[in-house]
Short mmCIF file of C-alpha atoms in Angstrom, two decimals:
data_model
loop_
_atom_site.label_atom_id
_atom_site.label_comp_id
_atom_site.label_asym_id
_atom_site.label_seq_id
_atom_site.Cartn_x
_atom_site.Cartn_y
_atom_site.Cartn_z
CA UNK A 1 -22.24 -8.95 -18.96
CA UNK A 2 -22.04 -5.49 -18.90
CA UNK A 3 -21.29 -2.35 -16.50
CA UNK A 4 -24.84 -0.74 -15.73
CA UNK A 5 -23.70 1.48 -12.89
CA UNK A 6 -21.08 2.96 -10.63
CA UNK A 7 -21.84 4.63 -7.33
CA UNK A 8 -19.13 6.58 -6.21
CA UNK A 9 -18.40 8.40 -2.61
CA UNK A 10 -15.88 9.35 -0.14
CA UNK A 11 -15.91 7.50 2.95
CA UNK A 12 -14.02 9.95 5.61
CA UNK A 13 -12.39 6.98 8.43
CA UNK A 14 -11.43 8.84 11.82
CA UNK A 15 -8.05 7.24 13.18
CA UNK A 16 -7.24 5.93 16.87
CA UNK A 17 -4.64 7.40 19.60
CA UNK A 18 -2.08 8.05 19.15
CA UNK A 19 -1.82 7.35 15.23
CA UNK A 20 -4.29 10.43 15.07
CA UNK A 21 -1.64 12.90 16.30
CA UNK A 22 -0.47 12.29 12.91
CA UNK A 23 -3.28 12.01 10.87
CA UNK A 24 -6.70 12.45 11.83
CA UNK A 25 -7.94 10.71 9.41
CA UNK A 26 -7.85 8.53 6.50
CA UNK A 27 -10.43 8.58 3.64
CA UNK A 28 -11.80 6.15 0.59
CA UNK A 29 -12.52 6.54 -2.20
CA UNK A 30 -15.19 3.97 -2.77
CA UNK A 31 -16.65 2.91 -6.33
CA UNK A 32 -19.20 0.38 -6.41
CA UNK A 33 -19.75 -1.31 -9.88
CA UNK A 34 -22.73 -2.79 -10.67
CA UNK A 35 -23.50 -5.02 -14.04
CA UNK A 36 -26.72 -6.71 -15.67
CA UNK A 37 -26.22 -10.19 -14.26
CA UNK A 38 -26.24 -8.96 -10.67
CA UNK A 39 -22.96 -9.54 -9.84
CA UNK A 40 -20.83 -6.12 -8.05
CA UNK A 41 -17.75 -5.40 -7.71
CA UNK A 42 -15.95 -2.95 -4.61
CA UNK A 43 -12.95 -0.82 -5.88
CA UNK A 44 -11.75 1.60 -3.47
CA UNK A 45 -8.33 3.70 -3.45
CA UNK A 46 -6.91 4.57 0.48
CA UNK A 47 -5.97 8.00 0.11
CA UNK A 48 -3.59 8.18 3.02
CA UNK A 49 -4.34 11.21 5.40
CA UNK A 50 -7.35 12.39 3.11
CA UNK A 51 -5.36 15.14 0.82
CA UNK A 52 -6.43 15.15 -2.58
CA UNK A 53 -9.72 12.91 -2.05
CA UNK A 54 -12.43 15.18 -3.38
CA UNK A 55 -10.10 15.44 -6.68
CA UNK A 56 -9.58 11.79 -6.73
CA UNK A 57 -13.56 11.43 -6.62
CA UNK A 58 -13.76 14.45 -8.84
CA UNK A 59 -11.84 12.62 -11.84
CA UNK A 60 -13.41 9.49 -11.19
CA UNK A 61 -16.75 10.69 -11.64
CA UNK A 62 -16.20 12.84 -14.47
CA UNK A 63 -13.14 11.29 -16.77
CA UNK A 64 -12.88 7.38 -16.13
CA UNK A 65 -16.59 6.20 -15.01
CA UNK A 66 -18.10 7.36 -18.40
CA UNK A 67 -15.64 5.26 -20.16
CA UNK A 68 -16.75 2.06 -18.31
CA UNK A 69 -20.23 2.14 -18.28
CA UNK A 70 -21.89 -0.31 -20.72
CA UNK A 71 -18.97 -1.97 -21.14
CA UNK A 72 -17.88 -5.65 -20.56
CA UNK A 73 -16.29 -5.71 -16.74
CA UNK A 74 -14.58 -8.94 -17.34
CA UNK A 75 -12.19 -7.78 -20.00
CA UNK A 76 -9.90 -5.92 -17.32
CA UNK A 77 -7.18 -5.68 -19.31
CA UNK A 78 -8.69 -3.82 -22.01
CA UNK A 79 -10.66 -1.56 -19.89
CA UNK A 80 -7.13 -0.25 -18.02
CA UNK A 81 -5.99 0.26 -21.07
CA UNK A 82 -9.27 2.77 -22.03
CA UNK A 83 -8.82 4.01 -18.66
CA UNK A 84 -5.10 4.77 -18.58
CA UNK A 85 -5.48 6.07 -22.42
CA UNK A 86 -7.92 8.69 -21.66
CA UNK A 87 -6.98 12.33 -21.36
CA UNK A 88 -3.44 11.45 -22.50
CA UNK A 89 -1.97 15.12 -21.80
CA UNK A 90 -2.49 14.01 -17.96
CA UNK A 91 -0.27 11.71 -16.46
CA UNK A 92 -1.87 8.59 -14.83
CA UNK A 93 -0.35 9.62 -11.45
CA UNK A 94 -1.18 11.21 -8.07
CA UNK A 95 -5.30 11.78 -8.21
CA UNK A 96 -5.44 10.32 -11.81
CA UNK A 97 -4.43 7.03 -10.21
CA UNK A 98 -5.81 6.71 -7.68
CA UNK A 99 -9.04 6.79 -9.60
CA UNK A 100 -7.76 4.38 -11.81
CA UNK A 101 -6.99 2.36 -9.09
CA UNK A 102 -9.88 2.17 -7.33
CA UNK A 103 -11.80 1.01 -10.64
CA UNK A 104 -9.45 -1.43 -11.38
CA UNK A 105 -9.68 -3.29 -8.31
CA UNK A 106 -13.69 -3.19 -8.60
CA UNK A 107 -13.23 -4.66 -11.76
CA UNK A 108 -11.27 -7.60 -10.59
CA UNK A 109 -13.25 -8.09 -7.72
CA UNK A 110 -16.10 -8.78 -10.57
CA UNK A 111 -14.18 -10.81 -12.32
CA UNK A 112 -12.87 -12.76 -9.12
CA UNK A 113 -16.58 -13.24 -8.26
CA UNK A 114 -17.58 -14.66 -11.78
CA UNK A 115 -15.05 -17.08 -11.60
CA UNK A 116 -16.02 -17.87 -8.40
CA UNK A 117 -12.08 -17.85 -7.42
CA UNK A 118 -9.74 -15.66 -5.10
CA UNK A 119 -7.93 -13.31 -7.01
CA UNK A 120 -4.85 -15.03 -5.73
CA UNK A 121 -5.88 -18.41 -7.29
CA UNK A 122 -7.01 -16.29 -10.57
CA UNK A 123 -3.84 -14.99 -10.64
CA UNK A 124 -1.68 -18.24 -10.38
CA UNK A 125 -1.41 -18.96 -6.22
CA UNK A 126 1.75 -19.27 -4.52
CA UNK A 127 0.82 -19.46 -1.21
CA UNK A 128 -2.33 -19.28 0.87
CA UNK A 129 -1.28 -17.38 4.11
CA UNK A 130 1.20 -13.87 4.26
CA UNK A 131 3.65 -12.76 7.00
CA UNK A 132 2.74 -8.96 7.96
CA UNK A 133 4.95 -6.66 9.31
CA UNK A 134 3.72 -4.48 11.86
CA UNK A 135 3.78 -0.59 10.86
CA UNK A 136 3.21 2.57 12.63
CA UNK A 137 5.81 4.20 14.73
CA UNK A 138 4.98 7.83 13.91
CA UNK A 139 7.86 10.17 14.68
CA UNK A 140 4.60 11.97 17.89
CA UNK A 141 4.85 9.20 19.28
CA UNK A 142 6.93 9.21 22.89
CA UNK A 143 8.87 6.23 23.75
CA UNK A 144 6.58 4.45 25.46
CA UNK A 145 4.07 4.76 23.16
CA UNK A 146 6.17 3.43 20.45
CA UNK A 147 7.45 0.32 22.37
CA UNK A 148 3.52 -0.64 23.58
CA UNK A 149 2.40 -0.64 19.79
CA UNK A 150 5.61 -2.62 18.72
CA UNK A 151 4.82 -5.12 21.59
CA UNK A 152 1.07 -5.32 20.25
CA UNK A 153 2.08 -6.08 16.97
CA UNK A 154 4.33 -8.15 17.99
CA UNK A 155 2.00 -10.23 20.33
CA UNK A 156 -0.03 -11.02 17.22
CA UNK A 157 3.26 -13.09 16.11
CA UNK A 158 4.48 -10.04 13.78
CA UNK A 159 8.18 -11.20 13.16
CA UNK A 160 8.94 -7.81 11.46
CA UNK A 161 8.45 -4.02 12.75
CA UNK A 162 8.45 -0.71 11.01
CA UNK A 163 8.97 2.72 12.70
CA UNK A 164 9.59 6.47 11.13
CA UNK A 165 13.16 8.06 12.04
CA UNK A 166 12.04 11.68 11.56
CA UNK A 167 14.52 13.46 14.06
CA UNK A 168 16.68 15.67 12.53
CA UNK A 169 19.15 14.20 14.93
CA UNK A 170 20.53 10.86 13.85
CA UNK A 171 21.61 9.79 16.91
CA UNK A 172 17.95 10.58 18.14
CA UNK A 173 16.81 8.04 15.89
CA UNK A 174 19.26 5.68 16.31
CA UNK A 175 18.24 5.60 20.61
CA UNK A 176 14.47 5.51 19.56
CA UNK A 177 15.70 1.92 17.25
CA UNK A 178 17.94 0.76 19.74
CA UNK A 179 14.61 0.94 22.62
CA UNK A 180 12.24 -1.27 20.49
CA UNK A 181 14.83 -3.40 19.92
CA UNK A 182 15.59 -4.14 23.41
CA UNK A 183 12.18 -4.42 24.21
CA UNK A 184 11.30 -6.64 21.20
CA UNK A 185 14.28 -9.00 21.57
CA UNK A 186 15.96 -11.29 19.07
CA UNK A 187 12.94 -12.66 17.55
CA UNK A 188 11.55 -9.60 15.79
CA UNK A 189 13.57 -7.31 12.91
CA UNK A 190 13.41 -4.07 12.30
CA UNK A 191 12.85 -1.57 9.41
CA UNK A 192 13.02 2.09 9.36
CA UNK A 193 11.20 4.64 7.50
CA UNK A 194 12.85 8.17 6.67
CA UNK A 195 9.48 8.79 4.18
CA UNK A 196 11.66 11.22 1.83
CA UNK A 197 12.79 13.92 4.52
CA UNK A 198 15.94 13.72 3.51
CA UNK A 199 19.15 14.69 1.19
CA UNK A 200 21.65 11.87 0.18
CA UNK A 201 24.37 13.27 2.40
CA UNK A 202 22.00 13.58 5.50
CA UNK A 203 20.91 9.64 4.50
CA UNK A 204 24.27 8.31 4.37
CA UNK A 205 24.98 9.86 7.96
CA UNK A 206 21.55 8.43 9.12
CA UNK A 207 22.37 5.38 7.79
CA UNK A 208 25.56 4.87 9.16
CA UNK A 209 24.32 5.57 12.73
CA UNK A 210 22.19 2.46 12.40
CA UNK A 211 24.34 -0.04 10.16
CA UNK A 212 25.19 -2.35 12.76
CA UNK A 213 21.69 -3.31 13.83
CA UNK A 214 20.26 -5.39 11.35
CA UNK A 215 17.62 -3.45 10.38
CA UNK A 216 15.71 -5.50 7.06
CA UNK A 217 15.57 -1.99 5.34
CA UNK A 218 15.84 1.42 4.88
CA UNK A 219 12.76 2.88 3.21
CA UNK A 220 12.08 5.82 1.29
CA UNK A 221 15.29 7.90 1.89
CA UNK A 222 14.73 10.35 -0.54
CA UNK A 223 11.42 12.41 -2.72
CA UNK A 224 10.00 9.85 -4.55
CA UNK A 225 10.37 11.90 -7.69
CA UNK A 226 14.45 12.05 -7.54
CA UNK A 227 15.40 8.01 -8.36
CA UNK A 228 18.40 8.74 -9.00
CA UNK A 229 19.10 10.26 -5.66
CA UNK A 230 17.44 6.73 -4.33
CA UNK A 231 20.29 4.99 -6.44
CA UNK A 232 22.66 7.17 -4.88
CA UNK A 233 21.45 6.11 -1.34
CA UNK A 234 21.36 2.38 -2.33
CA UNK A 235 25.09 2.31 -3.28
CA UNK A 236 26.13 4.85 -0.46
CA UNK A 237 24.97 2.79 2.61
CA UNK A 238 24.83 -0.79 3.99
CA UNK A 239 21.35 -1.29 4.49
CA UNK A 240 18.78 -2.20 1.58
CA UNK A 241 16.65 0.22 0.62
CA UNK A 242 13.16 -0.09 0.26
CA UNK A 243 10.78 2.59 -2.04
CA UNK A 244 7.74 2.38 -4.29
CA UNK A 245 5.04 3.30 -2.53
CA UNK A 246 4.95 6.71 -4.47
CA UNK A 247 5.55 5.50 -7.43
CA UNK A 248 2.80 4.94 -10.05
CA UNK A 249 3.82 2.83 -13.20
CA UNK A 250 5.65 0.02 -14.37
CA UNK A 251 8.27 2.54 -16.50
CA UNK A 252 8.60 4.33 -12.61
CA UNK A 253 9.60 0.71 -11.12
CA UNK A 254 11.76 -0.06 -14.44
CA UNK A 255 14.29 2.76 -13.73
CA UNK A 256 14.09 1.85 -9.74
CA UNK A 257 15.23 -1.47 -11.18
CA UNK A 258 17.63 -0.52 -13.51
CA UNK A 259 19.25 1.94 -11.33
CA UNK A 260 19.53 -0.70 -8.67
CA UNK A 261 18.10 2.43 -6.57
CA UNK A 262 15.98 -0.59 -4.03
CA UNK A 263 16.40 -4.31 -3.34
CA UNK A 264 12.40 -4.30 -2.06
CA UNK A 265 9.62 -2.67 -4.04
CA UNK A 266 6.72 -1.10 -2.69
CA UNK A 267 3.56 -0.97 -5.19
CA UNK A 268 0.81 0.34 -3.39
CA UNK A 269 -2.26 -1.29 -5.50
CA UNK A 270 -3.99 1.83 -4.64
CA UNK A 271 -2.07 4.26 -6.25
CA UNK A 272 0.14 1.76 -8.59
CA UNK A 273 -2.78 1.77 -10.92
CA UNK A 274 -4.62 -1.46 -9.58
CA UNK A 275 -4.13 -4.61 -9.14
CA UNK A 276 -3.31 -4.82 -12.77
CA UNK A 277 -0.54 -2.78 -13.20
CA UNK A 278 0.68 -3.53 -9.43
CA UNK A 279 1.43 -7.27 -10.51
CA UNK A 280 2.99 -6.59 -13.65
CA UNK A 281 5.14 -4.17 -11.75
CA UNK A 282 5.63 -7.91 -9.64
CA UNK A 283 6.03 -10.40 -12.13
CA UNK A 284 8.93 -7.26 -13.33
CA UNK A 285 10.70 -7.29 -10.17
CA UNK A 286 10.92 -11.01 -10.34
CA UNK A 287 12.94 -10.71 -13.55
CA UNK A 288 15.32 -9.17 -11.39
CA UNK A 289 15.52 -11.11 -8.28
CA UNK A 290 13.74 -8.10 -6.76
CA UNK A 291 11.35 -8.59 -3.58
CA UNK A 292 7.88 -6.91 -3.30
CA UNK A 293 6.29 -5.77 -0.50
CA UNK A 294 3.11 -3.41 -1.23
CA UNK A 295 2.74 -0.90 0.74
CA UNK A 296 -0.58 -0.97 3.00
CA UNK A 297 -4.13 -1.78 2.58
CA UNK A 298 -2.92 -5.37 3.38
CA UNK A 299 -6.59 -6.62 2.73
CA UNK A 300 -6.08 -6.31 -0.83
CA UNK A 301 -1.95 -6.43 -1.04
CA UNK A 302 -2.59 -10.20 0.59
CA UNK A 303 -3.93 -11.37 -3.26
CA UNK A 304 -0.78 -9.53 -4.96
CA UNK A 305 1.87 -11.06 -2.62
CA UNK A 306 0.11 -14.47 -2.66
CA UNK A 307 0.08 -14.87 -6.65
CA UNK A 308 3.92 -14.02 -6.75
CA UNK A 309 7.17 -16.12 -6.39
CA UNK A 310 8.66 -12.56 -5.26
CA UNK A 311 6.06 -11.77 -2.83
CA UNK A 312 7.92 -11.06 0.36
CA UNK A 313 5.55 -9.83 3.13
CA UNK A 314 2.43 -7.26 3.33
CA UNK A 315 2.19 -4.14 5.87
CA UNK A 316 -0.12 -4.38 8.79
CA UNK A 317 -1.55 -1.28 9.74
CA UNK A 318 -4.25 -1.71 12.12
CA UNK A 319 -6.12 1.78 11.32
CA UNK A 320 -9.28 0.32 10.03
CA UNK A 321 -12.56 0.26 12.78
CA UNK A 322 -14.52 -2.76 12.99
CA UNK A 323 -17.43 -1.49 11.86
CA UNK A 324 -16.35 -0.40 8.27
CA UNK A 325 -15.79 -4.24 6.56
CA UNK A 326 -17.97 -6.87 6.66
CA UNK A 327 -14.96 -9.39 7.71
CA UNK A 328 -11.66 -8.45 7.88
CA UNK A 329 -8.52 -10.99 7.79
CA UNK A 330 -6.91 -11.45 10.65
CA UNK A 331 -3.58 -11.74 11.51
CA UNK A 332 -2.70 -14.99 13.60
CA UNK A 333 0.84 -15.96 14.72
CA UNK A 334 2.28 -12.73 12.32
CA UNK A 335 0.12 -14.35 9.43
CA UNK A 336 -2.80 -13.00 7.09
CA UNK A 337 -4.34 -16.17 5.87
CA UNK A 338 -5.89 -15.38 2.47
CA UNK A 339 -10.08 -14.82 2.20
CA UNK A 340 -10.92 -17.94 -0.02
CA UNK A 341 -13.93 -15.46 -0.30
CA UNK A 342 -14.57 -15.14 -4.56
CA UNK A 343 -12.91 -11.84 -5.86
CA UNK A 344 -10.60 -9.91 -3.51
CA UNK A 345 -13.13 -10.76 -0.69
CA UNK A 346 -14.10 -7.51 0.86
CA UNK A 347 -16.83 -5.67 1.46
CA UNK A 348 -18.12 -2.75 3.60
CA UNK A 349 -20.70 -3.18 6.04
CA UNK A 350 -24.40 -2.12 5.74
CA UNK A 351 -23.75 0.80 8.34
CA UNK A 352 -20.43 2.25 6.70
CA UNK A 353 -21.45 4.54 3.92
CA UNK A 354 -24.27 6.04 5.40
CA UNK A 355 -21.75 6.48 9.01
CA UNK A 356 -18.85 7.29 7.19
CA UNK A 357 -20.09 9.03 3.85
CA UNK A 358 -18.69 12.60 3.46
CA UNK A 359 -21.70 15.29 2.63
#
């Protein structure tokens, strides 16, 4: 088999209320592959609020696409290897990885499809269904709009909530917890995100405002650049932290580990290289007792968490319209049960490009 084409595009997604007071937007970058034997694979790479897509699908196209075509898509492996190899005075991070990523997962999808398997099954399956946390909570929100989506979610069985803590007030934050917990009640938990607003000194404060309710973690306290300033955090405050999402490689996740800077990991396959790189960054954190919990595009983290014994849960962010996929899992009593669909079993519909495609 080998790789006869790749059509690449952006795909520009508006958002709903009131998730679009935040971002307006999101936008994919989409690569179909297509080989001699027929058989296609769909990468794509959520580039969360749209920055930096053009330049995603601008290295795509020009650095990493040559070095596929007329090659074999099922050795994966070696082909990340080409791919994360070229242009080595450019760090596969940011816009490099994405573009990496979004190849990667096109790749697998072939090779899912030619095995006629789930990637989850490919992979080694631990499970065939994945708790989801509802996520959203954006700091525009008012009150009441925050407490109707955590109810939503939470109607859908989500066991687990997420909401941004963006005041500079900590108290602020803390009332804004303390509401969707009283409106959720016992049988949902709570994490926060700070998404790296803040300084260690302002984090232990923040943190200490909301140690005594129960919160599962603290995400993302600090820039994603600074670990050891996340390491500081961790061993400053009472609450586990959670980070990753921003984070590209293995060697990244190997210092969060050996810092002890997180007790749950956050590989986003879409910018943590792939699926390939995003479970070795897994089967890693399992060395260490570590929990993983990729961050969104839970259509595609599903596979990752259900092919590890340290797969914890998968974030639910309901941002997609129904006309962009084919079939979409669904979440049933705070559950994603896996596609047993071959590869990672997405595709978009007939109508998305050509509603969605950016000119």
């Amino acid at each position: 088999m080998k790789i006869t084409s790749i059509d690449s595009c952006i795909l520009t997604i508006p958002t709903p209320e009131p998730m679009s007071r935040s971002y307006a937007y999101q936008k994919l970058v989409v690569a179909d592959i297509s080989t001699d034997e027929g058989v296609r694979g769909l990468g794509y790479s959520l580039v969360f609020g749209g920055g930096g897509a053009e330049a995603v699908h601008a290295y795509l196209e020009a650095r990493l696409k040559p070095v596929l075509l007329g090659e074999d898509p099922l050795r994966v492996e070696s082909l990340w290897e080409k791919m994360f190899r070229t242009d080595m005075g450019i760090k596969k991070q940011g816009i490099a990885a994405y573009a990496l990523s979004a190849l990667d997962i096109g790749l697998w999808d072939i090779a899912g499809k030619s095995a006629g398997l789930p990637l989850y099954k490919m992979w080694g399956a631990v499970t065939d269904s994945v708790p989801a946390y509802g996520s959203g909570g954006w700091s525009k929100y008012s009150e009441k709009e925050l407490i109707a989506e955590a109810e939503r979610y939470a109607a859908q069985g989500c066991k687990h909530y997420k909401m941004k803590i963006h005041h500079p007030d900590p108290l602020a934050n803390r009332k804004r917890v303390e509401a969707v917990q009283r409106a959720l009640g016992a049988g949902v938990r709570m994490m926060v995100d700070v998404n790296q607003r803040l300084d260690v000194l302002a984090n232990v404060r923040q943190a200490q405002a909301l140690e005594d309710l129960d919160l599962v973690w603290y995400e993302e306290p600090v820039l994603a650049d600074d670990i050891a300033a996340c390491a500081e955090v961790a061993r400053a405050i009472r609450i586990p932290v959670a980070t990753g999402e921003n984070n590209y490689t293995r060697f990244e996740f190997r210092e969060l580990i050996e810092r002890r800077a997180a007790r749950y990991l956050m590989p986003d396959v879409c910018r943590a290289l792939g699926f390939s790189e995003t479970l070795r960054i897994g089967h890693l954190a399992a060395a260490h007792q570590i929990a993983v919990a990729p961050h969104v595009v839970h259509e595609l983290s599903l596979h990752v968490v259900g092919a590890l014994s340290n797969g914890f849960i998968v974030e639910f962010i309901d941002w997609a319209p129904p006309d962009l996929f084919e079939e979409s899992p669904e979440c049933k009593d705070g559950r994603f049960v896996i596609p047993q669909r071959p590869g990672h079993g997405m595709a978009l519909s007939r109508s998305a490009k050509e509603k969605y495609r950016s000119r």
